[in-house]
Coordinates of C-alpha atoms in Angstrom, one line a residue:
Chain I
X1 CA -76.6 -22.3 -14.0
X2 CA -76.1 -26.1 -14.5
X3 CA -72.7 -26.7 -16.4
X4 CA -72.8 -29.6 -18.7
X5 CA -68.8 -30.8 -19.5
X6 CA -68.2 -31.0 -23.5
X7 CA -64.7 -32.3 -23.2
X8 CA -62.1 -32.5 -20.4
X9 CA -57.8 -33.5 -22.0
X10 CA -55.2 -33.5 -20.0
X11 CA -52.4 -31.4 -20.5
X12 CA -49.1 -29.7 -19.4
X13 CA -50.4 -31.6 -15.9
X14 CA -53.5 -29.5 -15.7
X15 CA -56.9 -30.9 -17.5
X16 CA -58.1 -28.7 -20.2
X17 CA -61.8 -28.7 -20.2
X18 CA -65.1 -27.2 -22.8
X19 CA -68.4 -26.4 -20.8
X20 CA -71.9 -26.0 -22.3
X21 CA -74.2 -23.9 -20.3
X22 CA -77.7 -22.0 -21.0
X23 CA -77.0 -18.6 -20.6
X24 CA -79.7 -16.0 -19.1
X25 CA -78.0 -12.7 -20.6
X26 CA -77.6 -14.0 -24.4
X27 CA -80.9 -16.2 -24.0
X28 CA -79.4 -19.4 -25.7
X29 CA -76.7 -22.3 -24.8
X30 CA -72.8 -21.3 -25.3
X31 CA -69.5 -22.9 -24.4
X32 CA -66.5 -21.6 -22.8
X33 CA -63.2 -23.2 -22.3
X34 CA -61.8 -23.5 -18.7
X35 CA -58.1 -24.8 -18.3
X36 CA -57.3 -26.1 -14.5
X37 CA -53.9 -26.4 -13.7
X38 CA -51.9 -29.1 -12.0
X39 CA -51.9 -26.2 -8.3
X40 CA -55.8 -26.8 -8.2
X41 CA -55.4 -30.5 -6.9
X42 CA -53.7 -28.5 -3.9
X43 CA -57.4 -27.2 -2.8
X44 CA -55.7 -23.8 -3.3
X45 CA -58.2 -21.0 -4.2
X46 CA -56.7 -19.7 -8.0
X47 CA -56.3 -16.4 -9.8
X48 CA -58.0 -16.5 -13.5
X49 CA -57.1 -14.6 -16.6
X50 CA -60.2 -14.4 -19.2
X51 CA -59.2 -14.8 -22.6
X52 CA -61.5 -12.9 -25.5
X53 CA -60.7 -14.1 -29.2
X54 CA -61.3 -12.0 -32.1
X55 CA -63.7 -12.8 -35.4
X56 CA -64.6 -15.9 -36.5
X57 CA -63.5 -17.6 -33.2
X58 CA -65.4 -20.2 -31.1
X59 CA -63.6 -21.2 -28.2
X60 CA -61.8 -23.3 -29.7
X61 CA -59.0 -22.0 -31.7
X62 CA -57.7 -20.2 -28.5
X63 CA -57.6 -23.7 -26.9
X64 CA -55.2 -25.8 -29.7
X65 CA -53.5 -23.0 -30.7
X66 CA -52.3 -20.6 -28.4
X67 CA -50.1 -22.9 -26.3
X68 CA -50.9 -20.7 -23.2
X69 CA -51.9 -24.5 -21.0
X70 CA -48.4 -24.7 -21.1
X71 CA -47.6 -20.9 -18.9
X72 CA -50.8 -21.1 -16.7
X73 CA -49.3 -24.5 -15.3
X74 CA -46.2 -23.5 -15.0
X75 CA -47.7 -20.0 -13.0
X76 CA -50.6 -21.7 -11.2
X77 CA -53.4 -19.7 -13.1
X78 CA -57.0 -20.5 -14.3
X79 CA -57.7 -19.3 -18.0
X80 CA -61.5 -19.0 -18.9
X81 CA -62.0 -17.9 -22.5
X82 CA -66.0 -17.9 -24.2
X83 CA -67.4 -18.2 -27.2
X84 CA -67.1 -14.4 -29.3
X85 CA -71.2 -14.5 -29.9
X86 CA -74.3 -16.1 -28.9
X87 CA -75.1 -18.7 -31.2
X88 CA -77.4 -21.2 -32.9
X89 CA -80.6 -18.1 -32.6
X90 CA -80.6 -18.0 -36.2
X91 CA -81.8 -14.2 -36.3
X92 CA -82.0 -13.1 -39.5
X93 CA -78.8 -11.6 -41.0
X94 CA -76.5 -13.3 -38.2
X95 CA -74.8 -15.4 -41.0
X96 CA -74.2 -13.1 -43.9
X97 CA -70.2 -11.8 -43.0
X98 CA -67.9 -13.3 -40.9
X99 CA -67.7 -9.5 -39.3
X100 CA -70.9 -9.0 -38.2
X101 CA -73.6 -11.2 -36.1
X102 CA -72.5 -15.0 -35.6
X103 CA -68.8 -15.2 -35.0
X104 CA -68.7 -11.4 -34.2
X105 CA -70.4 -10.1 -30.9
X106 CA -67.7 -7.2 -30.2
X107 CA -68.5 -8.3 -26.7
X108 CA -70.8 -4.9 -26.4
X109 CA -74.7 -4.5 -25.2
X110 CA -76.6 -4.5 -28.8
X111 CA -79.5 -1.6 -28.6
X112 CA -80.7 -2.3 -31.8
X113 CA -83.5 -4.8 -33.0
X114 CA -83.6 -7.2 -34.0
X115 CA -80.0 -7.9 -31.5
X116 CA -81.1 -5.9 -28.5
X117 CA -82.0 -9.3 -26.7
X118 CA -79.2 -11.3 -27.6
X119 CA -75.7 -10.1 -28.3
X120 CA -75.2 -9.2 -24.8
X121 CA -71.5 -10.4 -24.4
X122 CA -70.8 -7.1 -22.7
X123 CA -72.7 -8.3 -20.0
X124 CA -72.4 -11.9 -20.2
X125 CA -68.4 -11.8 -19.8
X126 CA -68.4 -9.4 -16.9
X127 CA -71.3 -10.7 -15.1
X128 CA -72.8 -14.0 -15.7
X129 CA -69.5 -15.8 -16.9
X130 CA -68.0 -14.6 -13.6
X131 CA -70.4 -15.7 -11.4
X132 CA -70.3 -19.0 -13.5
X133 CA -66.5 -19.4 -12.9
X134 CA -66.8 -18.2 -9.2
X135 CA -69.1 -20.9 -8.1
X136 CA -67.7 -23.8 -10.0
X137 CA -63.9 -23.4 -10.3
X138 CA -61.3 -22.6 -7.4
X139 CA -61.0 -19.3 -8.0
X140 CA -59.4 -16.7 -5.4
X141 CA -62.4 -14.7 -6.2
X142 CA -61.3 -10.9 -7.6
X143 CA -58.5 -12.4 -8.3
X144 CA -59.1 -12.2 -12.1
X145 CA -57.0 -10.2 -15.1
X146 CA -58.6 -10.2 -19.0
X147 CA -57.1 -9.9 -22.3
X148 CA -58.0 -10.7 -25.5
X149 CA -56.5 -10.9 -29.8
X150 CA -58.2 -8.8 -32.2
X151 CA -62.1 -7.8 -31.4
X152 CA -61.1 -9.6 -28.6
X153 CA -58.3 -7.4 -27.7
X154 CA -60.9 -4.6 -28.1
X155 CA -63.3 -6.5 -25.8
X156 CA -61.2 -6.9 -22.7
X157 CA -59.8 -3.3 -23.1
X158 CA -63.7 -2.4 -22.6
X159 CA -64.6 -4.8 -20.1
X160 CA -61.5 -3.6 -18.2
X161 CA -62.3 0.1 -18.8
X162 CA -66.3 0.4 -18.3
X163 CA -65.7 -1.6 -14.8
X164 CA -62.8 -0.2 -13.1
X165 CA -61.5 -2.1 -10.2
X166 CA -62.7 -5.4 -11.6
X167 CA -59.6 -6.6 -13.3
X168 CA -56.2 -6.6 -11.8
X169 CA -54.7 -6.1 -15.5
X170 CA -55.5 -6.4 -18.9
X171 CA -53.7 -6.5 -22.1
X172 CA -54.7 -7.1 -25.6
X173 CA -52.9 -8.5 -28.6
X174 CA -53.3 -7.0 -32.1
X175 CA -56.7 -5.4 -30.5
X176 CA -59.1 -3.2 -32.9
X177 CA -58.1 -0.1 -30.6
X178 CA -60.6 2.5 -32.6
X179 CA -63.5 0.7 -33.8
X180 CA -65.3 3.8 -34.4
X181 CA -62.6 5.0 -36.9
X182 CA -62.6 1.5 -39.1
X183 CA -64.6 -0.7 -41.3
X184 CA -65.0 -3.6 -38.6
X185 CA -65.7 -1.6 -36.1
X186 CA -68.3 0.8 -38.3
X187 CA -70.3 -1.9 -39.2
X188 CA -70.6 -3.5 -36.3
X189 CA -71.1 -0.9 -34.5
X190 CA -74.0 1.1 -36.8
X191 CA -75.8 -2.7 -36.4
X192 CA -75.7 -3.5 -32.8
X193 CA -76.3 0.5 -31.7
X194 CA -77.6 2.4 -34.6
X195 CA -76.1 5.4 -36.1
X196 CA -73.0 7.1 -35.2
X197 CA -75.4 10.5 -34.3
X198 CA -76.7 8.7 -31.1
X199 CA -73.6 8.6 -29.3
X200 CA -74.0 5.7 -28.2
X201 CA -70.8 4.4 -29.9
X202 CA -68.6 6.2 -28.0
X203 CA -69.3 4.4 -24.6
X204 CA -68.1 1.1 -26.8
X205 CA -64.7 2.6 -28.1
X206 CA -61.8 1.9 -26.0
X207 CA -60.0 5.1 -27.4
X208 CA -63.0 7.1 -26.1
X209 CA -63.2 5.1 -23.2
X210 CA -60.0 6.4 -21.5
X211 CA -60.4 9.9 -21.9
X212 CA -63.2 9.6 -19.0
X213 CA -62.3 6.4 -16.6
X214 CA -62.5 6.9 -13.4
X215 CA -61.2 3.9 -10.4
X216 CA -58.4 1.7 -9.4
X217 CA -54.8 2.5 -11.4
X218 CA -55.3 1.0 -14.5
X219 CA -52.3 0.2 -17.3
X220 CA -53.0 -1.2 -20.7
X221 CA -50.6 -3.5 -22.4
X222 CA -51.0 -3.4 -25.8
X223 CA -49.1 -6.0 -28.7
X224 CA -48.6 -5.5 -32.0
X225 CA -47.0 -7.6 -35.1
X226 CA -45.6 -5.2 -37.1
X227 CA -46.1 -7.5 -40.1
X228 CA -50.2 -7.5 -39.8
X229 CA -51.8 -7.1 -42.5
X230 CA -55.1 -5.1 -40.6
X231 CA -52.5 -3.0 -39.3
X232 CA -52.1 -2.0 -42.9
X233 CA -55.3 -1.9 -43.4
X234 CA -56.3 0.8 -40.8
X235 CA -58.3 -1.9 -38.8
X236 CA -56.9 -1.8 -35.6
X237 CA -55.6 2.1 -35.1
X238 CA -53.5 1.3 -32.0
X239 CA -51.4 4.8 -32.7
X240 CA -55.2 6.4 -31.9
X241 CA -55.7 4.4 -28.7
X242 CA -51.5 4.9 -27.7
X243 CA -52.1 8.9 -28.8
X244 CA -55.2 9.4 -26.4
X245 CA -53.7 7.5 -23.6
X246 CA -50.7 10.0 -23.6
X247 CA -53.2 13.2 -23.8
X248 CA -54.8 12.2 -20.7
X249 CA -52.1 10.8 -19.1
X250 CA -53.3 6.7 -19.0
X251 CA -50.7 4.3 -18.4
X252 CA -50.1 2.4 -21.8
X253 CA -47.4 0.4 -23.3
X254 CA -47.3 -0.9 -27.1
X255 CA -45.2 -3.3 -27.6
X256 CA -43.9 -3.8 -31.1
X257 CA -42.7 -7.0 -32.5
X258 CA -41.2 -7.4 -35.4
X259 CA -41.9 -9.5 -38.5
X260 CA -45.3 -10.9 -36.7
X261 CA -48.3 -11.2 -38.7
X262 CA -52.3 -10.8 -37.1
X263 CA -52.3 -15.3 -36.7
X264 CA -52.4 -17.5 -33.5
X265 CA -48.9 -18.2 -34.6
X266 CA -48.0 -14.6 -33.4
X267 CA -50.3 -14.8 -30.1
X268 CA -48.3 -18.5 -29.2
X269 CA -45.2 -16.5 -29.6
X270 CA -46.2 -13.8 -26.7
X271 CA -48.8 -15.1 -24.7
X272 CA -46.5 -16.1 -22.5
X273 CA -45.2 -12.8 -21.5
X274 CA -49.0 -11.9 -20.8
X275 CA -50.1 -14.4 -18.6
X276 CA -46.2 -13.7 -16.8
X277 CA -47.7 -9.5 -16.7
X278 CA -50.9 -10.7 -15.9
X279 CA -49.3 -12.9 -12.6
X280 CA -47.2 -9.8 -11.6
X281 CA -50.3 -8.1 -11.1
X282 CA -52.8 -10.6 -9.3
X283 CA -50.1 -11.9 -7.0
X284 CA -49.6 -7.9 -5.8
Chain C
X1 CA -38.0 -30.4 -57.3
X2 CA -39.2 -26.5 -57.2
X3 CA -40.9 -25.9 -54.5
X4 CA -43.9 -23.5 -53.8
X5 CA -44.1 -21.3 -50.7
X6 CA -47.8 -21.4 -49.5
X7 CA -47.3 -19.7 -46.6
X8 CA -45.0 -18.3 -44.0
X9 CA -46.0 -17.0 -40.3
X10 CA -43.6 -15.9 -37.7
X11 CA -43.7 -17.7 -34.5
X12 CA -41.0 -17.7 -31.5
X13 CA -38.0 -15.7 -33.7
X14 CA -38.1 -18.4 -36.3
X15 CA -40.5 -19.0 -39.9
X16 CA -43.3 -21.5 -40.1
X17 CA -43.6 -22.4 -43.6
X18 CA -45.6 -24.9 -46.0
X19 CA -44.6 -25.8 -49.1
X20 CA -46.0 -27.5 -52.0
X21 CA -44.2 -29.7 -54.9
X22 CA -44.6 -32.1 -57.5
X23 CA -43.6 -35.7 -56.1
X24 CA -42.1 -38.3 -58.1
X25 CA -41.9 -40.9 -55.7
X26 CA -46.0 -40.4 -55.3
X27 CA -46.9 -38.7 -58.3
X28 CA -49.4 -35.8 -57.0
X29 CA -48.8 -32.2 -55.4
X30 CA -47.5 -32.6 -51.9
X31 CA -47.4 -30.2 -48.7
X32 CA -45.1 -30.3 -46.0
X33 CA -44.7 -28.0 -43.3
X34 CA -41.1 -26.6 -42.4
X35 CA -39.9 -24.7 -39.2
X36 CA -37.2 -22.7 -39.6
X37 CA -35.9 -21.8 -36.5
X38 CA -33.7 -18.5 -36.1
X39 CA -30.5 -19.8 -35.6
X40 CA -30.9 -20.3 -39.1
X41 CA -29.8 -16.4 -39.6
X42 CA -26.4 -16.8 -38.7
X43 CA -25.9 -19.2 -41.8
X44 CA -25.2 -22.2 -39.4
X45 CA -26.1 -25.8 -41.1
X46 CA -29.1 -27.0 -38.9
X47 CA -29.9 -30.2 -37.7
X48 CA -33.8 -31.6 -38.6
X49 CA -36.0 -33.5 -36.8
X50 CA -38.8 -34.8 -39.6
X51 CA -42.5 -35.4 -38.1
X52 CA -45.2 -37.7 -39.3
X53 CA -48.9 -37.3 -38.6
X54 CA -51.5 -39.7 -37.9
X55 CA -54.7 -40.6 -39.6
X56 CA -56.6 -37.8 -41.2
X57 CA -53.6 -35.6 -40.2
X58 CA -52.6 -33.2 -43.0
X59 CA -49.4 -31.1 -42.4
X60 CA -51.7 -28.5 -40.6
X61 CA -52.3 -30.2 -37.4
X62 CA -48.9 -30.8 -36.0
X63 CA -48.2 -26.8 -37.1
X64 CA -51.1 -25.7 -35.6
X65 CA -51.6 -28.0 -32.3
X66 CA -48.0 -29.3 -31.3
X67 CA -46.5 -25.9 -29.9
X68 CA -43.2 -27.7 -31.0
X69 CA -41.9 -24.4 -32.9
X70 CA -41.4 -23.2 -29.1
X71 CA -38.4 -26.0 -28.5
X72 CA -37.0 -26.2 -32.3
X73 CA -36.2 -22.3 -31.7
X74 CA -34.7 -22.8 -28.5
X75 CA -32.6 -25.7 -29.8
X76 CA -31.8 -24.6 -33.2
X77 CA -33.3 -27.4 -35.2
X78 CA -35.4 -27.2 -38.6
X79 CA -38.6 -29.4 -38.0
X80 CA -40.1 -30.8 -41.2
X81 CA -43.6 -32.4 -41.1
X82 CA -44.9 -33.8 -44.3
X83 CA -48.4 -34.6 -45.0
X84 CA -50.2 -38.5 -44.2
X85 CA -50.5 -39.7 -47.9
X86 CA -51.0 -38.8 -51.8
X87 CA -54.0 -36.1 -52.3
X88 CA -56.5 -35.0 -54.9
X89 CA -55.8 -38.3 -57.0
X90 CA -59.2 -39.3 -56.6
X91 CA -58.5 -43.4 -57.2
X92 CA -61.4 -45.1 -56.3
X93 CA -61.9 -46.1 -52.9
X94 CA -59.4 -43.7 -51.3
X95 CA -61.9 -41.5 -49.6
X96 CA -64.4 -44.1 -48.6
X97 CA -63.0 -44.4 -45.2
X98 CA -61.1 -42.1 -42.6
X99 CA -58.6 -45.3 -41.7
X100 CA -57.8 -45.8 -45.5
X101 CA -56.6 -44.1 -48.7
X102 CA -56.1 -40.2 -48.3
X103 CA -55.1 -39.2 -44.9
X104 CA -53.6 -42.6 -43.9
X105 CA -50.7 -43.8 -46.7
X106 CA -49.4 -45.3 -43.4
X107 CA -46.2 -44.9 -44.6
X108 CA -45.2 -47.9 -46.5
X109 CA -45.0 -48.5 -50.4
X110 CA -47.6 -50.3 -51.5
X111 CA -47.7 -53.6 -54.0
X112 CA -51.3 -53.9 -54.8
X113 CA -53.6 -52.3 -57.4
X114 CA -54.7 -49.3 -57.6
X115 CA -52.7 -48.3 -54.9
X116 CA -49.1 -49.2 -55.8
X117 CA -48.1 -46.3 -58.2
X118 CA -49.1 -43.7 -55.8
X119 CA -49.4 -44.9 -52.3
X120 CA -45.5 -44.6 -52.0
X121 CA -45.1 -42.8 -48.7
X122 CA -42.3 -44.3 -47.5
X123 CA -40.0 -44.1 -50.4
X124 CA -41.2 -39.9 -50.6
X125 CA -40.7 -40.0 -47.0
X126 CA -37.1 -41.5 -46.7
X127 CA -35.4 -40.3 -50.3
X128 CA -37.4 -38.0 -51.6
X129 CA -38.4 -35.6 -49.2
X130 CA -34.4 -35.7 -47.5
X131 CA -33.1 -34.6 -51.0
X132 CA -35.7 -32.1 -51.4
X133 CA -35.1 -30.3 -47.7
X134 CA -31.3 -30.8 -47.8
X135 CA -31.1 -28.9 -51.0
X136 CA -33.6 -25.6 -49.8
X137 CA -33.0 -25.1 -46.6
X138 CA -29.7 -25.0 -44.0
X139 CA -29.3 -28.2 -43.3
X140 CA -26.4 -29.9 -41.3
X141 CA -26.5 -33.1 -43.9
X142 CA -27.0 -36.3 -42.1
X143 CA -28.0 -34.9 -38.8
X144 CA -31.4 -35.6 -39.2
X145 CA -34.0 -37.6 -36.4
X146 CA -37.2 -38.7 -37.1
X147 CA -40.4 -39.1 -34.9
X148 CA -44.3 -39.3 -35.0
X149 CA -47.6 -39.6 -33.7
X150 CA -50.1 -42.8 -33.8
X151 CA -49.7 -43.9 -37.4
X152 CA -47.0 -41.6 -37.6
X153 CA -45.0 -42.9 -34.6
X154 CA -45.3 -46.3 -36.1
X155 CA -44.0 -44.8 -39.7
X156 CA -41.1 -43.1 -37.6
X157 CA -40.1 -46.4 -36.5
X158 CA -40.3 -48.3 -39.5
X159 CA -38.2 -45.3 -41.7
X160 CA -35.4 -45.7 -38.8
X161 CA -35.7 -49.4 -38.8
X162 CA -35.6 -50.0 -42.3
X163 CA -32.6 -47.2 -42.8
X164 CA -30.0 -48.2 -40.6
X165 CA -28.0 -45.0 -39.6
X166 CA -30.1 -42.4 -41.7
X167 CA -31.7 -41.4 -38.5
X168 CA -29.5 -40.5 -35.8
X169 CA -32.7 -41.5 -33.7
X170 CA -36.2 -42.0 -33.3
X171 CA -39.3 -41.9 -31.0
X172 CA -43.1 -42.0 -31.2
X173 CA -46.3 -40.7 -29.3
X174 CA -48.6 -44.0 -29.3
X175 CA -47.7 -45.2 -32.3
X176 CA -49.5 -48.0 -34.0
X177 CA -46.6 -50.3 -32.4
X178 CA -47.8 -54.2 -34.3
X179 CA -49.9 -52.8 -37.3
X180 CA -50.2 -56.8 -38.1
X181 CA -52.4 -57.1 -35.1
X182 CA -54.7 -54.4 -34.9
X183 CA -58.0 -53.6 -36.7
X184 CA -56.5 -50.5 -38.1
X185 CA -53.0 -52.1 -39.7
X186 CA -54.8 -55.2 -40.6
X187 CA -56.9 -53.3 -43.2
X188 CA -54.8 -51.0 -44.4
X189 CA -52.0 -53.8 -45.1
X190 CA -54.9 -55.8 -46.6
X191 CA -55.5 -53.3 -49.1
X192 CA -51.8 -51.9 -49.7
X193 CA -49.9 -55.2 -49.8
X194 CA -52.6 -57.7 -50.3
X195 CA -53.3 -60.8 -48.0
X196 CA -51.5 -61.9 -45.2
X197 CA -50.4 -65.1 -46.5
X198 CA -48.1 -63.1 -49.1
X199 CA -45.8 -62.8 -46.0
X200 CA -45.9 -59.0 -47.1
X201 CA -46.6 -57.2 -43.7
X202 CA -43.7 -58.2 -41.8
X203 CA -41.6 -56.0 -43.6
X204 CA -43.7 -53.1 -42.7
X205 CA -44.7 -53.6 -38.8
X206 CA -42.0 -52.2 -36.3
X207 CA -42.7 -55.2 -33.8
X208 CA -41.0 -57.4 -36.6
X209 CA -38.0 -55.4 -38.0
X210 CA -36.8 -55.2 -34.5
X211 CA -36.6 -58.8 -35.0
X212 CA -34.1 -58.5 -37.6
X213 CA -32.4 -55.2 -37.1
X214 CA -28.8 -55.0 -38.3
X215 CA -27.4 -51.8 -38.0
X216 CA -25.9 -48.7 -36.0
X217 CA -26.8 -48.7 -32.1
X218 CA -30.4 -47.5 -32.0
X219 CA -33.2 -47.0 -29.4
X220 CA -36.7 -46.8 -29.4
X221 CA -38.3 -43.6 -27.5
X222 CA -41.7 -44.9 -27.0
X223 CA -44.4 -42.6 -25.8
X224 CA -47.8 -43.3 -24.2
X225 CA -50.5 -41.8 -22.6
X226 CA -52.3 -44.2 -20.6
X227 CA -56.0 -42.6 -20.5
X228 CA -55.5 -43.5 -24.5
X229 CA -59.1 -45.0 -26.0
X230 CA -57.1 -46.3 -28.8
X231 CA -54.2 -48.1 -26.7
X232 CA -57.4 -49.6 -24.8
X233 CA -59.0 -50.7 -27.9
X234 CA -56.0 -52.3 -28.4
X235 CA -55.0 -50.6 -31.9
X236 CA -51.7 -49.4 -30.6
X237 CA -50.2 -52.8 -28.5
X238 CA -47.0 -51.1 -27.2
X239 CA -46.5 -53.7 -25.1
X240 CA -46.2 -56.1 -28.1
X241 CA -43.3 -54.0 -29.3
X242 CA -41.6 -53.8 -25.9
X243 CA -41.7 -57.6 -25.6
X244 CA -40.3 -58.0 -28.9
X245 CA -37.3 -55.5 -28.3
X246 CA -36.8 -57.4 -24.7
X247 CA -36.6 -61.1 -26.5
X248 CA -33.6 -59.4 -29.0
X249 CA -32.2 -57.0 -26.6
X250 CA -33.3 -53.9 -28.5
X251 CA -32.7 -51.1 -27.0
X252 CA -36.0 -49.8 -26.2
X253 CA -37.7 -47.0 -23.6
X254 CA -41.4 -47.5 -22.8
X255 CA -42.8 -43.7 -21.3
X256 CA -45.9 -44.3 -19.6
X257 CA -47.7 -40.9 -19.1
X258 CA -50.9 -41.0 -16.4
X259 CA -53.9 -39.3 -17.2
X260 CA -53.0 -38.2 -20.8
X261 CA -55.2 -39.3 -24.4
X262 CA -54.0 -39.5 -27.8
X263 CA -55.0 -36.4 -28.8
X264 CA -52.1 -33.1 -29.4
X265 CA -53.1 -31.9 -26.1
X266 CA -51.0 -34.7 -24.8
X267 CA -48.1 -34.4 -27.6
X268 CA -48.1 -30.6 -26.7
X269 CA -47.7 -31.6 -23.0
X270 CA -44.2 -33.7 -24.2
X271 CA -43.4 -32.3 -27.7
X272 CA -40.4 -30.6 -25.5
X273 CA -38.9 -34.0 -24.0
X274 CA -38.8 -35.5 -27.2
X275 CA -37.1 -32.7 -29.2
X276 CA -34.5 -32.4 -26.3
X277 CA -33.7 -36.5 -26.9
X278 CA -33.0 -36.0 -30.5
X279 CA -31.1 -32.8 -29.7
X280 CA -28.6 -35.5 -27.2
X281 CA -28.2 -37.5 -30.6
X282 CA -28.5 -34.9 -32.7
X283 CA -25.4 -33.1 -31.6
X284 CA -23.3 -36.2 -30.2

């Protein structure tokens, strides 16, 4: 689990830095980002939020454009956020749409060949990364929240949802709430786990998901632009997700905002609230 | 002077936009990026800070990587960031090198062949682009600052040096501060204005117009990370600059920031500081 530093900027007081790693679950070498703020010069052990970014994303984007460095030094808190596939396997089809295979892991267990030994991000974010980030970073270990922007969004409402008790919080902008129920999430999902008749696509869906969770008090904070145009297009469903928290009774809040679009543009202009609801909950 | 909207995102209650237009001054299609912040909703005539790039900058990066739309909307100021020179004229030469031609018009008019017609960037920059944003957008007329990064910091201070009084003030993050001395300003003056001998450069390099400043009170916001491989490589020689403002008593702050690069993490980290110094002038 050597860790082999890509880039380290200082910024907002903290040092913004890109790892390289091999990892064992996706069998090949990916990068995460890790920003350390200014309190972990204090030797103080650190909560850490995850961040998950949606299609098309390396780790990058979340990094220059989100402006969260800014919050998590001002609040004291780690943010971790991988790469959104494994990458660099060249498996045949993995660069044919910028919704499927490179680029677009849906951060699920594939069951399917020829993906079944790779796109793993299910269990690469909730296990390996962890360990990854517990035994090189000062983390106040459990002390950890997720959320995520698009399949991202998705991503952490799963990882949150499929291991209760493992994240304090979690909240998702713009997420793809019903990926069962739209094109992204059809395709993605009849690739990685076969045909809808196996029902194996239902332990993926966060909408599904819900309806049997079992553990710790869980809430979901969900954020929407009102101005996005895969709202429009039926691609994200949060009304499904919203409608079968309130028939079983899970804690959920949408929040609506007005005028915002799908872009990083609209995640700089929230993600501060987040990390703020995020800090609420691991400082309990 | 009609302008084309290429696109608009909503970010922190206010509009990021980018336009495109036919220039005169440098006789191509130009983009410039425009923040309107929401202030701008209760009719009020803004003030506007204009922002210039550095080398291979287009208008993108600042938008994307400066988190400045965050402070313009809490001020109530319209940022305006052009792009770093003439595009798609395809002269010969002009994309040979990243430090020359497109993506570094370094602000100055040229005199020489086959660069004089087009490379006008500090003529578009100074008239040009002024007229154009005081006629389309709410603009307090004459309340306008200017400031930059790298080659941009270094074109802030020469459009405020060689304009007394147009800019009610003006600061830079590691601008080229004595182009006349550095690898980087010695070619590009080479090739815009011809040889030194011409006695050309002077007019264009910020260490010697402070030499010869007549004017309304001004002062020089200088900004600099000191972990900055460029300022090491001596291409930036702030301290040239500083000693030339202490021999003529130019008013002149020197902001030496530990730890930081030249990159846009480190104008994120002060993007706030410097918007809230032109705000002071701004609204004396």
């Amino acid at each position: 689990m050597a860790l082999t530093e890509v880039s380290c900027n200082k910024i907002f007081g903290g040092l913004q830095k890109v790892f390289s790693h091999k990892s064992k679950e996706v069998g090949c070498t990916m990068k995460f980002g890790v920003f350390v703020p200014p309190q972990a010069e204090e030797n103080k052990k650190l909560p850490v939020i995850y961040w998950l970014s949606g299609l098309t994303c390396s780790e990058a984007n979340f990094i220059e454009k989100s402006g969260a460095q800014r919050y998590a030094a001002e609040h004291g808190v780690i943010i971790v956020n991988p790469d959104t596939s494994p990458r660099g396997l060249n498996i045949p089809g993995d660069s044919e749409s910028w919704d499927f295979g490179v680029g677009a892991g849906f951060y699920i267990n594939a069951t399917q060949s020829p993906w079944k030994d790779n796109y793993r991000m299910f269990s690469y974010i909730t296990k390996e990364l962890i360990e990854i980030v517990n035994s090189n970073f000062p983390v106040a270990e459990g002390k950890q929240s997720i959320m995520g922007h698009s399949m991202g969004g998705h991503g952490a409402l799963v990882c949150a949802l499929k291991n209760p008790g493992l994240y304090k919080s979690v909240s998702a902008f713009a997420p793809i709430s019903n990926p069962m129920e739209c094109p992204w999430g059809i395709k993605a999902f009849t690739g990685y786990l076969g045909p809808k008749e196996t029902g194996a696509w239902s332990e993926w869906d966060a909408t599904e998901l819900v309806k049997k969770y079992s553990g710790p008090a869980l809430e979901l904070l969900i954020d929407q632009g009102l101005e996005d145009n895969f709202l429009k297009q039926n691609q994200l469903l949060p009304e499904n997700l919203m409608e079968a928290c309130k028939n079983v009774s899970f804690p959920a809040i949408l929040k609506k905002r007005e005028g915002y679009d799908h872009s990083y543009y609209y995640v700089a202009s929230f993600i501060g609230e987040h990390i703020e609801y995020h800090m609420k909950n691991l400082t309990k």
